[in-house]
Coordinates of C-alpha atoms and ligand atoms in Angstrom, one line a residue:
Chain A
A1 CA 8.2 41.7 -6.4
V2 CA 10.1 38.6 -5.5
G3 CA 13.8 38.9 -6.2
A4 CA 13.7 42.7 -6.6
G5 CA 14.8 43.9 -3.2
K6 CA 15.3 42.4 0.2
L7 CA 13.2 39.8 1.8
D8 CA 10.5 41.4 4.0
E9 CA 7.0 40.4 5.1
D10 CA 5.4 41.7 1.9
V11 CA 7.7 39.7 -0.3
L12 CA 7.0 36.6 1.9
E13 CA 3.3 37.1 1.4
E14 CA 3.9 37.3 -2.4
I15 CA 6.0 34.1 -2.2
E16 CA 3.3 32.3 -0.2
E17 CA 0.8 33.3 -2.9
I18 CA 3.0 31.9 -5.7
L19 CA 3.5 28.6 -3.8
I20 CA -0.2 28.2 -3.0
T21 CA -1.1 29.0 -6.6
A22 CA 1.3 26.2 -7.6
D23 CA -0.8 23.8 -5.6
L24 CA 1.7 23.3 -2.8
G25 CA -1.1 23.8 -0.3
V26 CA -1.3 26.1 2.7
E27 CA 0.7 24.1 5.1
T28 CA 3.6 23.3 2.9
S29 CA 3.8 26.9 1.6
M30 CA 3.8 28.2 5.1
E31 CA 6.5 25.7 6.0
L32 CA 8.7 26.9 3.1
C33 CA 8.2 30.5 3.9
E34 CA 9.1 29.8 7.6
R35 CA 12.4 28.2 6.5
L36 CA 13.0 31.2 4.2
R37 CA 12.3 33.6 7.0
K38 CA 14.8 31.8 9.3
R39 CA 17.5 31.8 6.6
S40 CA 17.1 35.5 6.1
Q41 CA 17.3 36.1 9.8
V42 CA 20.8 34.5 9.8
K43 CA 21.8 36.6 6.8
T44 CA 19.6 39.1 5.0
L45 CA 18.6 37.9 1.6
V46 CA 18.6 40.4 -1.2
G47 CA 17.5 40.2 -4.9
D48 CA 18.5 36.9 -6.6
E49 CA 19.5 35.4 -3.3
V50 CA 15.9 35.2 -2.4
L51 CA 15.1 33.1 -5.5
I52 CA 18.1 30.9 -5.0
A53 CA 17.2 30.3 -1.4
I54 CA 13.7 29.3 -2.4
Q55 CA 15.0 26.9 -5.0
E56 CA 17.4 25.4 -2.4
I57 CA 14.6 24.9 0.2
L58 CA 12.3 23.4 -2.4
E59 CA 15.1 21.0 -3.4
D60 CA 15.7 20.1 0.2
M61 CA 12.1 19.4 0.8
L62 CA 11.9 17.2 -2.3
E63 CA 15.0 15.4 -1.2
E64 CA 13.6 14.9 2.3
N65 CA 10.6 13.3 0.8
T66 CA 12.5 10.5 -0.6
S67 CA 15.0 9.8 2.1
G68 CA 14.4 7.3 4.9
R69 CA 12.2 5.1 2.8
P70 CA 12.1 1.4 3.5
V71 CA 11.9 0.5 -0.2
D72 CA 14.8 1.7 -2.2
T73 CA 13.1 2.5 -5.5
D74 CA 16.1 4.3 -6.7
E75 CA 17.5 0.9 -7.4
E76 CA 15.9 1.5 -10.8
D77 CA 18.5 4.2 -11.5
D78 CA 21.4 2.5 -9.7
P79 CA 23.8 1.3 -12.4
E80 CA 24.7 -1.8 -10.3
N81 CA 21.1 -2.7 -10.4
E82 CA 20.6 -2.3 -14.1
R83 CA 18.9 -5.4 -15.3
E84 CA 21.2 -6.7 -18.1
I85 CA 19.3 -8.2 -20.9
G86 CA 20.3 -11.9 -21.1
D87 CA 20.7 -11.8 -17.3
S88 CA 17.5 -13.8 -17.5
P89 CA 16.2 -13.4 -14.0
A90 CA 13.7 -16.1 -13.0
T91 CA 10.7 -13.8 -13.0
P92 CA 9.6 -10.6 -14.8
H93 CA 9.7 -7.2 -13.1
V94 CA 6.0 -6.3 -12.5
T95 CA 4.7 -2.7 -12.3
F96 CA 1.1 -1.9 -11.4
I97 CA -0.3 1.4 -12.7
I98 CA -3.1 2.8 -10.5
G99 CA -4.9 6.1 -9.9
V100 CA -8.2 7.9 -10.2
N101 CA -10.3 8.2 -13.3
G102 CA -8.8 10.0 -16.3
S103 CA -5.4 10.7 -14.6
G104 CA -3.4 9.3 -17.6
K105 CA -2.7 5.7 -16.6
T106 CA -3.3 4.0 -19.9
T107 CA -1.4 6.6 -21.9
S108 CA 1.5 6.5 -19.4
I109 CA 1.8 2.7 -19.8
G110 CA 2.1 3.2 -23.5
K111 CA 4.9 5.6 -23.0
L112 CA 6.7 3.4 -20.4
A113 CA 6.3 0.3 -22.5
N114 CA 7.9 2.1 -25.4
Y115 CA 10.7 3.5 -23.2
Y116 CA 11.8 0.1 -21.9
S117 CA 11.2 -1.7 -25.1
R118 CA 13.6 0.8 -26.8
Q119 CA 16.2 -0.2 -24.2
G120 CA 16.0 -3.7 -25.4
E121 CA 13.7 -5.2 -22.8
K122 CA 11.0 -7.7 -23.6
V123 CA 7.8 -5.9 -22.4
L124 CA 4.3 -7.2 -21.9
I125 CA 1.3 -5.0 -21.1
V126 CA -1.6 -6.5 -19.2
A127 CA -5.0 -4.9 -19.9
A128 CA -6.6 -5.3 -16.5
D129 CA -9.1 -2.5 -17.0
T130 CA -12.0 -4.7 -18.1
F131 CA -14.6 -2.2 -17.0
R132 CA -14.5 1.1 -18.9
S133 CA -15.8 1.3 -22.4
A134 CA -13.1 0.7 -25.0
A135 CA -10.3 0.7 -22.4
V136 CA -8.8 -2.5 -23.8
E137 CA -9.0 -1.1 -27.4
Q138 CA -7.3 2.1 -26.2
L139 CA -4.4 0.1 -24.6
S140 CA -4.2 -2.1 -27.6
V141 CA -3.4 0.9 -29.8
W142 CA -0.6 1.8 -27.4
A143 CA 0.8 -1.8 -27.4
E144 CA 0.9 -1.6 -31.2
R145 CA 2.6 1.8 -31.2
A146 CA 5.2 0.7 -28.7
D147 CA 5.5 -2.6 -30.6
V148 CA 5.0 -4.7 -27.4
E149 CA 2.8 -7.7 -26.5
I150 CA -0.5 -7.3 -24.7
T151 CA -2.6 -9.7 -22.7
R152 CA -6.3 -9.0 -22.8
G153 CA -9.5 -10.5 -21.4
V154 CA -13.1 -10.0 -22.7
T155 CA -15.0 -6.9 -21.6
G156 CA -16.5 -7.5 -18.2
A157 CA -14.0 -10.2 -17.5
D158 CA -12.6 -10.4 -13.9
P159 CA -9.5 -8.2 -13.9
G160 CA -7.8 -10.7 -11.5
A161 CA -8.1 -13.4 -14.2
V162 CA -6.4 -11.1 -16.7
V163 CA -3.6 -10.4 -14.3
F164 CA -3.2 -14.1 -13.6
D165 CA -3.1 -15.0 -17.3
G166 CA -0.8 -12.1 -18.1
L167 CA 1.8 -13.0 -15.5
Q168 CA 1.7 -16.7 -16.3
S169 CA 2.3 -15.8 -19.9
A170 CA 5.1 -13.4 -18.9
V171 CA 6.9 -16.0 -16.9
S172 CA 6.6 -18.8 -19.5
R173 CA 7.8 -16.4 -22.3
G174 CA 10.7 -14.9 -20.5
I175 CA 9.3 -11.4 -20.4
D176 CA 11.6 -8.9 -18.7
R177 CA 9.0 -6.3 -17.7
V178 CA 5.2 -6.3 -17.2
F179 CA 3.0 -3.2 -16.9
V180 CA -0.5 -3.8 -15.5
D181 CA -3.1 -1.2 -16.5
T182 CA -6.0 -0.9 -14.0
A183 CA -9.4 0.8 -14.2
G184 CA -9.6 4.3 -13.0
R185 CA -11.2 4.4 -9.5
L186 CA -12.0 6.9 -6.9
H187 CA -10.0 6.3 -3.7
T188 CA -13.2 6.7 -1.7
N189 CA -14.8 3.7 -3.4
V190 CA -14.1 0.9 -0.9
N191 CA -15.1 -2.0 -3.2
L192 CA -12.8 -0.8 -5.9
M193 CA -9.9 -0.3 -3.5
R194 CA -10.5 -3.9 -2.3
E195 CA -10.4 -5.0 -6.0
L196 CA -6.9 -3.5 -6.2
E197 CA -5.8 -5.5 -3.1
K198 CA -7.2 -8.6 -4.8
L199 CA -5.1 -7.9 -7.9
D200 CA -2.1 -7.7 -5.6
R201 CA -2.8 -11.1 -4.1
V202 CA -3.4 -12.7 -7.6
A203 CA -0.1 -11.3 -8.9
K204 CA 1.8 -12.8 -5.9
K205 CA 0.4 -16.3 -6.8
I206 CA 2.5 -16.2 -10.0
V207 CA 5.4 -13.9 -9.1
P208 CA 5.8 -13.9 -5.3
D209 CA 7.5 -10.4 -5.1
A210 CA 5.1 -8.8 -7.5
P211 CA 4.3 -6.0 -7.9
H212 CA 7.9 -4.7 -7.7
E213 CA 6.7 -1.2 -8.5
V214 CA 3.4 0.5 -7.9
Y215 CA 3.0 3.8 -9.7
L216 CA 0.2 6.1 -8.6
V217 CA -0.7 8.4 -11.5
I218 CA -1.7 11.9 -10.5
D219 CA -3.2 14.4 -12.9
G220 CA -0.9 17.5 -12.8
T221 CA -3.9 19.7 -12.5
T222 CA -5.0 18.0 -9.3
G223 CA -5.3 20.2 -6.2
Q224 CA -5.2 19.2 -2.5
N225 CA -7.4 16.2 -3.2
G226 CA -4.1 14.6 -4.5
I227 CA -3.1 14.1 -0.8
S228 CA -6.3 12.2 0.0
Q229 CA -5.8 10.1 -3.2
A230 CA -2.2 9.2 -2.2
K231 CA -3.2 8.4 1.4
R232 CA -6.1 6.1 0.5
F233 CA -4.3 4.3 -2.3
M234 CA -1.4 3.8 0.0
E235 CA -3.7 2.0 2.4
S236 CA -4.4 -0.6 -0.2
L237 CA -1.0 -1.0 -2.0
P238 CA 2.5 0.2 -1.1
I239 CA 3.0 3.0 -3.7
T240 CA 6.6 3.1 -4.8
G241 CA 6.4 6.2 -7.0
L242 CA 4.2 8.9 -8.6
I243 CA 3.7 9.6 -12.2
V244 CA 2.6 13.2 -12.6
T245 CA 0.9 13.8 -15.9
K246 CA -0.3 16.8 -18.0
L247 CA 2.5 19.1 -16.8
D248 CA 2.7 20.4 -20.4
G249 CA -0.3 22.5 -19.4
T250 CA -0.2 25.5 -17.1
A251 CA -0.6 23.5 -13.8
K252 CA 2.5 23.2 -11.6
G253 CA 1.9 19.9 -9.9
G254 CA 2.9 21.3 -6.5
V255 CA 0.7 18.8 -4.7
I256 CA 3.6 16.4 -5.0
L257 CA 5.3 18.3 -2.2
P258 CA 2.8 17.6 0.5
I259 CA 2.3 14.1 -0.8
G260 CA 6.0 13.5 -0.5
R261 CA 6.2 15.1 3.0
E262 CA 3.3 13.2 4.4
L263 CA 3.8 9.9 2.7
K264 CA 7.4 9.8 1.6
I265 CA 6.4 8.9 -2.0
P266 CA 8.9 10.0 -4.6
V267 CA 8.0 11.3 -8.1
K268 CA 9.4 8.9 -10.7
W269 CA 8.0 10.2 -14.1
I270 CA 6.5 13.3 -15.5
G271 CA 4.0 13.2 -18.4
L272 CA 4.5 16.1 -20.8
G273 CA 2.0 15.3 -23.6
E274 CA -0.1 12.8 -25.4
G275 CA 2.6 11.3 -27.6
M276 CA 4.7 8.2 -26.9
E277 CA 7.9 10.2 -26.3
D278 CA 6.2 12.6 -23.8
L279 CA 7.4 11.0 -20.6
V280 CA 10.6 12.0 -18.8
P281 CA 12.3 10.6 -15.7
Y282 CA 11.6 13.0 -12.8
A283 CA 14.3 15.5 -11.8
P284 CA 13.8 18.1 -9.0
E285 CA 15.0 21.0 -11.1
F286 CA 11.9 20.3 -13.2
V287 CA 9.5 21.1 -10.3
V288 CA 11.4 24.1 -9.1
R289 CA 11.6 25.7 -12.5
A290 CA 7.9 24.9 -13.2
I291 CA 6.8 26.6 -10.0
F292 CA 8.7 29.8 -10.8
A293 CA 8.1 29.8 -14.6
Chain B
E1 CA -15.9 22.1 10.8
L2 CA -16.5 25.7 10.1
T3 CA -19.1 26.6 12.7
E4 CA -17.1 25.1 15.5
K5 CA -13.9 26.7 14.3
L6 CA -15.4 30.2 14.1
D7 CA -17.3 29.7 17.3
G8 CA -14.2 28.8 19.1
F9 CA -12.3 31.6 17.5
F10 CA -14.8 34.3 18.4
S11 CA -15.5 33.1 21.9
K12 CA -11.8 33.3 22.7
L13 CA -11.8 36.9 21.4
K14 CA -15.0 38.0 23.2
G15 CA -13.3 37.1 26.4
R16 CA -11.2 40.3 26.0
G17 CA -14.2 42.6 25.5
K18 CA -15.9 43.7 22.4
L19 CA -14.9 42.5 18.9
T20 CA -12.9 44.7 16.6
E21 CA -12.5 44.8 12.9
Q22 CA -9.1 43.2 13.3
D23 CA -10.8 40.3 15.0
V24 CA -13.1 39.8 12.0
K25 CA -10.1 40.0 9.7
A26 CA -8.3 37.4 11.7
A27 CA -11.4 35.1 11.7
L28 CA -11.6 35.5 7.9
R29 CA -8.0 34.5 7.6
E30 CA -9.0 31.2 9.1
V31 CA -11.8 30.9 6.6
R32 CA -9.4 31.7 3.8
R33 CA -7.3 28.7 4.8
I34 CA -10.4 26.5 4.7
L35 CA -11.2 27.8 1.2
L36 CA -7.6 27.3 -0.1
E37 CA -7.5 23.8 1.3
A38 CA -10.7 23.2 -0.6
D39 CA -8.9 24.3 -3.8
V40 CA -10.6 27.7 -4.2
N41 CA -8.2 29.8 -6.2
F42 CA -6.0 32.2 -4.2
R43 CA -7.2 35.4 -5.8
V44 CA -10.8 34.3 -5.9
A45 CA -10.7 33.5 -2.2
K46 CA -9.2 36.9 -1.5
E47 CA -11.9 38.8 -3.4
F48 CA -14.6 36.6 -2.0
L49 CA -13.5 37.2 1.6
K50 CA -13.2 40.9 1.0
K51 CA -16.9 41.0 0.1
V52 CA -17.7 38.9 3.2
E53 CA -15.7 41.3 5.4
E54 CA -17.4 44.4 4.0
R55 CA -20.8 42.7 4.7
A56 CA -19.8 41.5 8.1
I57 CA -18.7 45.0 9.2
G58 CA -21.7 46.5 7.5
E59 CA -24.1 44.2 9.2
E60 CA -22.6 45.0 12.5
V61 CA -21.2 41.6 13.4
L62 CA -19.1 43.4 16.0
K63 CA -22.2 44.1 18.1
S64 CA -23.7 40.7 17.7
I65 CA -24.0 38.2 20.5
T66 CA -23.5 35.4 18.1
P67 CA -20.8 36.7 15.7
A68 CA -19.7 33.3 14.5
Q69 CA -23.2 32.4 13.4
Q70 CA -23.7 35.7 11.7
V71 CA -20.4 35.5 9.9
I72 CA -21.1 32.0 8.8
K73 CA -24.5 33.0 7.5
I74 CA -22.9 35.8 5.5
I75 CA -20.2 33.4 4.1
H76 CA -22.9 30.9 3.2
D77 CA -25.1 33.4 1.5
E78 CA -22.3 35.0 -0.4
L79 CA -21.1 31.5 -1.6
I80 CA -24.5 30.6 -2.8
E81 CA -24.9 33.9 -4.6
L82 CA -21.5 33.5 -6.2
L83 CA -22.1 29.8 -7.2
G84 CA -25.2 30.9 -9.1
D85 CA -28.9 30.9 -8.5
N86 CA -30.8 27.7 -8.5
W87 CA -30.8 25.4 -11.5
T88 CA -31.9 26.7 -14.9
Q89 CA -32.8 24.5 -17.9
L90 CA -30.3 24.1 -20.7
K91 CA -31.1 26.5 -23.5
R92 CA -32.8 25.2 -26.6
S93 CA -32.4 26.6 -30.1
K94 CA -35.4 28.1 -32.1
E95 CA -34.7 25.7 -34.9
P96 CA -33.8 22.1 -34.4
P97 CA -31.5 20.5 -33.7
T98 CA -30.4 22.1 -30.5
V99 CA -26.7 21.5 -30.4
Y100 CA -24.7 21.1 -27.2
L101 CA -20.9 21.2 -27.5
M102 CA -18.8 19.4 -24.9
V103 CA -15.3 20.9 -24.3
G104 CA -12.5 20.7 -21.8
L105 CA -9.1 19.4 -20.8
Q106 CA -7.9 15.9 -21.2
G107 CA -9.5 13.2 -19.1
S108 CA -12.1 15.6 -17.5
G109 CA -15.0 13.3 -18.4
K110 CA -16.4 14.7 -21.7
T111 CA -17.1 11.4 -23.4
T112 CA -18.8 9.9 -20.4
T113 CA -20.8 13.2 -19.8
T114 CA -21.9 13.2 -23.4
G115 CA -23.6 9.9 -22.8
K116 CA -24.9 11.0 -19.4
L117 CA -26.4 14.1 -20.9
G118 CA -28.0 12.2 -23.8
N119 CA -29.5 9.8 -21.3
Y120 CA -30.8 12.7 -19.1
L121 CA -32.5 14.4 -22.1
K122 CA -33.9 11.1 -23.4
K123 CA -35.5 10.5 -20.1
R124 CA -37.1 13.9 -20.4
G125 CA -38.6 13.1 -23.8
M126 CA -36.0 14.4 -26.1
R127 CA -34.4 12.6 -29.0
P128 CA -30.7 13.3 -28.7
L129 CA -28.1 12.2 -31.3
L130 CA -24.5 11.9 -30.3
A131 CA -21.5 12.9 -32.4
A132 CA -18.0 11.5 -32.1
C133 CA -15.6 14.3 -33.0
D134 CA -12.6 13.1 -31.1
L135 CA -10.5 11.6 -33.9
Q136 CA -7.3 11.9 -31.9
R137 CA -7.4 9.8 -28.7
P138 CA -6.9 6.0 -29.3
A139 CA -10.3 4.3 -29.4
A140 CA -12.2 7.5 -28.4
I141 CA -14.7 6.8 -31.2
D142 CA -15.1 3.2 -29.9
Q143 CA -15.7 4.6 -26.5
L144 CA -18.5 6.9 -27.5
E145 CA -20.1 4.2 -29.7
R146 CA -20.2 1.9 -26.7
V147 CA -21.5 4.6 -24.4
G148 CA -24.2 5.3 -27.0
E149 CA -25.2 1.6 -27.1
Q150 CA -25.4 1.6 -23.3
V151 CA -28.0 4.4 -23.3
G152 CA -29.8 3.4 -26.5
L153 CA -28.7 6.4 -28.5
Q154 CA -27.3 6.6 -32.0
V155 CA -23.8 8.0 -32.6
V156 CA -22.6 9.8 -35.7
S157 CA -19.1 8.5 -36.2
R158 CA -16.5 7.6 -38.8
V159 CA -18.1 9.8 -41.5
A160 CA -15.2 12.1 -42.2
D161 CA -11.4 12.6 -41.5
T162 CA -11.5 15.8 -39.5
P163 CA -13.5 16.7 -36.4
L164 CA -14.9 19.8 -38.1
E165 CA -16.2 17.7 -41.0
V166 CA -17.8 15.1 -38.7
A167 CA -19.5 18.0 -36.8
R168 CA -20.8 19.4 -40.0
L169 CA -22.2 16.1 -41.2
A170 CA -23.6 15.2 -37.8
K171 CA -25.6 18.4 -37.7
K172 CA -26.7 17.9 -41.3
R173 CA -27.9 14.4 -40.4
A174 CA -29.7 15.6 -37.3
R175 CA -31.6 18.1 -39.3
S176 CA -32.5 15.8 -42.1
E177 CA -33.6 13.0 -39.8
G178 CA -35.5 15.2 -37.4
W179 CA -33.4 14.8 -34.2
D180 CA -34.2 17.6 -31.8
T181 CA -30.9 17.5 -30.0
L182 CA -27.3 16.9 -31.0
I183 CA -24.6 16.4 -28.4
V184 CA -21.0 16.8 -29.7
D185 CA -18.1 15.1 -28.0
T186 CA -14.6 16.6 -28.7
A187 CA -11.1 15.7 -27.9
G188 CA -9.5 16.8 -24.7
R189 CA -7.1 19.7 -25.2
L190 CA -4.9 22.1 -23.4
H191 CA -6.0 25.8 -23.4
V192 CA -2.5 26.7 -24.3
D193 CA -2.6 24.6 -27.5
D194 CA -3.4 27.3 -30.0
A195 CA -4.0 25.0 -33.0
L196 CA -6.5 22.8 -31.0
M197 CA -8.2 25.8 -29.5
E198 CA -8.6 27.2 -33.0
E199 CA -10.0 23.9 -34.2
L200 CA -12.6 24.1 -31.5
A201 CA -13.5 27.7 -32.4
Q202 CA -14.1 26.5 -35.9
I203 CA -16.3 23.6 -34.7
K204 CA -18.3 26.0 -32.7
E205 CA -18.7 28.4 -35.6
E206 CA -20.0 25.5 -37.7
L207 CA -22.4 24.2 -35.1
H208 CA -23.9 27.4 -33.6
P209 CA -24.5 25.5 -30.3
A210 CA -27.1 26.5 -27.9
E211 CA -24.7 25.6 -25.1
V212 CA -20.9 25.2 -24.9
L213 CA -20.4 23.1 -21.8
F214 CA -17.0 23.2 -20.1
V215 CA -16.5 19.8 -18.6
A216 CA -14.1 20.2 -15.6
D217 CA -12.7 17.7 -13.2
G218 CA -14.0 18.3 -9.7
M219 CA -10.5 17.7 -8.2
T220 CA -8.8 20.5 -10.2
G221 CA -6.7 22.8 -8.1
Q222 CA -5.5 26.3 -8.5
D223 CA -5.1 25.9 -12.3
A224 CA -8.9 25.8 -12.8
V225 CA -9.0 29.6 -13.3
N226 CA -6.4 29.4 -16.1
S227 CA -8.1 26.8 -18.2
A228 CA -11.6 28.1 -17.5
Q229 CA -10.6 31.6 -18.4
A230 CA -8.9 30.6 -21.6
F231 CA -11.8 28.5 -22.8
S232 CA -14.1 31.2 -21.9
E233 CA -12.2 34.0 -23.7
R234 CA -11.2 31.9 -26.7
L235 CA -14.5 30.1 -27.2
G236 CA -17.2 31.5 -25.0
I237 CA -18.7 28.8 -22.7
T238 CA -22.3 28.9 -21.5
G239 CA -22.1 26.4 -18.7
V240 CA -20.0 24.0 -16.7
V241 CA -20.2 20.4 -15.7
L242 CA -18.2 19.5 -12.7
T243 CA -17.3 15.8 -12.8
K244 CA -16.1 13.1 -10.4
M245 CA -17.9 14.8 -7.5
D246 CA -18.7 11.3 -6.1
G247 CA -15.3 11.4 -4.5
D248 CA -14.0 13.5 -1.6
A249 CA -12.8 16.5 -3.6
R250 CA -14.1 19.6 -2.0
G251 CA -14.8 21.2 -5.3
G252 CA -13.3 24.7 -4.7
A253 CA -12.6 24.7 -8.5
A254 CA -16.3 25.3 -9.0
L255 CA -16.0 28.7 -7.3
S256 CA -13.0 29.7 -9.2
I257 CA -14.5 28.6 -12.6
R258 CA -17.8 30.4 -11.8
H259 CA -16.0 33.5 -10.7
V260 CA -13.8 33.8 -13.7
T261 CA -16.3 32.8 -16.4
G262 CA -19.5 34.1 -14.9
Q263 CA -21.2 31.1 -16.3
P264 CA -23.5 28.7 -14.3
I265 CA -22.6 25.2 -13.2
R266 CA -25.3 23.1 -14.8
F267 CA -24.6 19.6 -13.6
T268 CA -22.3 17.5 -11.5
G269 CA -21.0 14.1 -12.4
M270 CA -21.6 11.7 -9.6
G271 CA -20.1 8.4 -10.8
E272 CA -19.1 6.4 -13.8
K273 CA -22.5 5.0 -14.6
L274 CA -24.4 6.9 -17.4
D275 CA -27.3 7.9 -15.1
A276 CA -24.9 9.6 -12.6
L277 CA -25.6 13.2 -13.6
E278 CA -27.2 15.5 -11.1
E279 CA -28.6 19.0 -11.6
F280 CA -26.5 21.5 -9.8
H281 CA -27.5 22.8 -6.4
P282 CA -25.4 25.6 -5.1
S283 CA -26.2 25.0 -1.4
R284 CA -24.9 21.5 -1.5
L285 CA -21.6 22.6 -3.0
A286 CA -21.3 25.5 -0.6
D287 CA -21.5 23.1 2.3
R288 CA -19.0 20.9 0.7
I289 CA -16.5 23.6 0.0
L290 CA -16.8 24.9 3.6
G291 CA -16.2 21.4 4.9
Ligands
GTP301 N1 -1.6 16.9 -22.3 C1 -1.4 15.7 -21.8 N2 -2.4 14.8 -21.9 C2 -2.2 13.6 -21.3 C3 -1.1 13.2 -20.6 N3 -1.2 12.0 -20.1 C4 -2.4 11.6 -20.5 N4 -3.0 12.5 -21.2 C5 -4.4 12.5 -21.8 O1 -5.3 12.4 -20.8 C6 -6.5 11.7 -21.2 C7 -6.7 10.5 -20.3 O2 -5.7 9.6 -20.4 P1 -5.9 8.1 -20.1 O3 -4.6 7.4 -20.3 O4 -7.1 7.5 -20.8 O5 -6.2 8.1 -18.6 P2 -6.6 6.9 -17.6 O6 -6.1 7.2 -16.3 O7 -6.1 5.6 -18.2 O8 -8.2 7.0 -17.6 P3 -9.2 5.9 -17.1 O9 -8.7 4.6 -17.5 O10 -10.5 6.2 -17.7 O11 -9.2 6.1 -15.6 C8 -6.2 11.3 -22.6 O12 -6.8 12.2 -23.5 C9 -4.7 11.3 -22.7 O13 -4.2 11.6 -24.0 C10 0.0 14.2 -20.5 O14 1.1 14.0 -19.9 N5 -0.2 15.4 -21.1
GTP302 N1 -16.1 8.5 -10.6 C1 -16.4 9.2 -11.7 N2 -15.8 8.9 -12.8 C2 -16.1 9.6 -13.9 C3 -17.1 10.7 -13.9 N3 -17.1 11.2 -15.1 C4 -16.2 10.5 -15.9 N4 -15.6 9.6 -15.1 C5 -14.5 8.7 -15.5 O1 -13.4 9.5 -15.8 C6 -12.6 8.8 -16.8 C7 -12.4 9.8 -18.0 O2 -13.7 10.0 -18.6 P1 -13.8 10.3 -20.1 O3 -15.2 10.5 -20.4 O4 -13.0 9.3 -21.0 O5 -13.0 11.7 -20.2 P2 -12.8 12.6 -21.4 O6 -12.9 14.1 -21.0 O7 -13.6 12.3 -22.6 O8 -11.3 12.3 -21.8 P3 -10.4 12.7 -23.1 O9 -11.3 12.5 -24.2 O10 -9.2 11.9 -23.1 O11 -10.1 14.2 -22.9 C8 -13.3 7.6 -17.2 O12 -12.8 6.5 -16.4 C9 -14.7 7.8 -16.7 O13 -15.4 6.7 -16.4 C10 -17.7 10.9 -12.6 O14 -18.6 11.8 -12.5 N5 -17.4 10.2 -11.6
MG303 MG1 -7.2 3.9 -18.6
MG304 MG1 -13.2 11.7 -24.5

C-alpha cells in the first residue's frame, strides 16, 4: 500500500491507479509517476516520504499550470489591485460564466453575486440564458437570495440584446461588478460557440475591456471530456479561470490537472454544495487532499 | 483509431517471429489506455481486458495471420455483450398507471429527460402524466411545467409541500383520471447525502415504479461507478439513460455503470430538444468508446 514501505514498481502502479481514478487521466498520471520515480532514484523514498513527495509534485504541477500566463488573473487576489468601493472606476468589472449543460453556471453565479455583494460591491446579474425553460426564473431566485439586481429579457429574446441592456444599465448605475449567465452549450456545437463570440463582441461595444474575467464552469464529476471542453471553449473566448463544481460529492475533479497543463487555465473557485455559501476560492491543498482522501 | 493502432502494434511484433502471450498482454495495455481515456473506470477496464485476454489466448490469436483483426473482434464482441443485448421495451405494470421514476445526480438531465420520455411514449400511443417532485431547486417546477407545455403533456405540480406527498397525490390522480403512465421527476442529489437518498427510497416505496431510471451525464468520469453503485444498492435501479451524448464525450461511463449495476442502458439523450431521445444501441456506443 502507498506510504507503507519503500517506493517500488508495485507501489507506483498503485499510485497510478489512484491518480487515474481521480480523473487525472493516463498521461498526467504517468507524468506524475515518472517524476516520483526520478525523485526516488536520487534518494529512496520510504513510508510517509512517498505521500509527501506526491503532494509536492502535485502542487508543483498545479503551480506550473498557472505560471507564464499572459493575463494575470491573480490580480483579483493582489491586495494592491483590490477594487476599493468608492474608487468609482469608469466601468464595471464584467465576468462571463460559460460551460456545458448542467455544469452549475447559474448556481455559481448566485454564489459569486452573494460573495461580492457581501464585500460591499454593487453587483448586477445579467440573465443571458434566454433559451432554456425557466432559466431566467431560476436565476431570479438567486438574485433575490443574494439581494442583487438582475437584468432580464423575455424568453426567446436574443441573448446579445440582454447583454447589451445589462451592461448599459450597469454603466449608467455605477455597478461595480457584473456577472453574465449564459445558456449551457456543448463545445461541439459550432453555432452556439459562435453565439458566445457574439456576446463577447456585444459586451465590448459598451465596456471595451469586457469581459474582464471568463469563468469556464466544469462539473466536478467530468472525466477526460473536460479537456475537450476547455480546448474548444478557449477557441471562442479567452478563459481566465475554472470553477469546478460538485466537489462535495465523491468525484475528485482531477481533470483540472491536464486542463491546466495543456491550456494553462488556473482554477479560481470550487463549488461545494447547492447553497449560497457553498463556494470557496481555490487552493491547491484542496485538490491534493481530495485526491488522497 | 483502434484497428490501425493494434495492426501497427502486432505487425511490429510479428517481425520477430511468432507472437507470445506477453505480446498480447502488451497490446491489451494499449487498449487499456484507450478505454481509460474514454473514461471507462480503472477497475472495470482491468476486469474487461482480463476477459478479453483469456478469450484471445483461448481462441489462439497467437497462431492467427491477422491477430489485430481477431483481437479487435473479440474486444468488440465483449464490449457489446457487456453493454447489454439489444434494446428492450420499458416494463409496464399490470395495473395502471405504470410509474417511471427518474433519479440521478445534480444537473444530469432528469427534468429534460422526463419531458423527452413523455414525448416518446405519447408518440407511441400512451397517455403519460408528468409529476414535479423537485421542490428544492429554484424554478424546477416552472421548468417541468414549461417542458410539459412544450410536449403537450399535463404536469402534476404544486399540490403538496413535500416530494413524497406530491408523488402520492400524482399517482392517485393518475389512477382516478385513467392515465396509463406516470413519469416522476425528482431533485438531483448526491449518493452520499443520506437524508436525500432516504427520501428517494420512500418515494420509490410509495410509487412502486415499474422502472427506476438512473439518468447519468455521458461525460462522467471515473466517479460513475461510485454514484451508480450507491443508487443501485440504496434504491435499486432498473435502467439507465445516458445524456448529452450529442457531444464528443466517449461515454466510457456507460460501461462502468452497466458493469457495476448490471442494468441495461435504455436510452441516450442526444440534444436539448424534447424529441432528442434515442433507443440505446450497444454497437454504436462500443464504436464510440473504442474511438
Ligand atoms: N452538490 C452540488 N450541486 C451543485 C453545485 N453547483 C451546482 N449544483 C447543482 O447542479 C444542478 C445544475 O446547476 P445549474 O446552476 O442549473 O447548472 P447550469 O450550468 O446553469 O445548467 P444549464 O443552464 O442548464 O446549462 C442544480 O441542481 C444545482 O443545485 C455544487 O457545487 N454542488
Ligand atoms: N446537449 C444536451 N443537453 C442536455 C441533454 N439532456 C439535458 N440537457 C441539458 O442539460 C441541462 C440540465 O438538464 P436538466 O434536465 O435541468 O437536469 P436535471 O438532472 O433535471 O438537473 P437537476 O434537477 O438540477 O438535478 C439543461 O441545460 C438541459 O437542456 C442532452 O441529451 N443533450
Ligand atoms: Mg443555467
Ligand atoms: Mg431537474
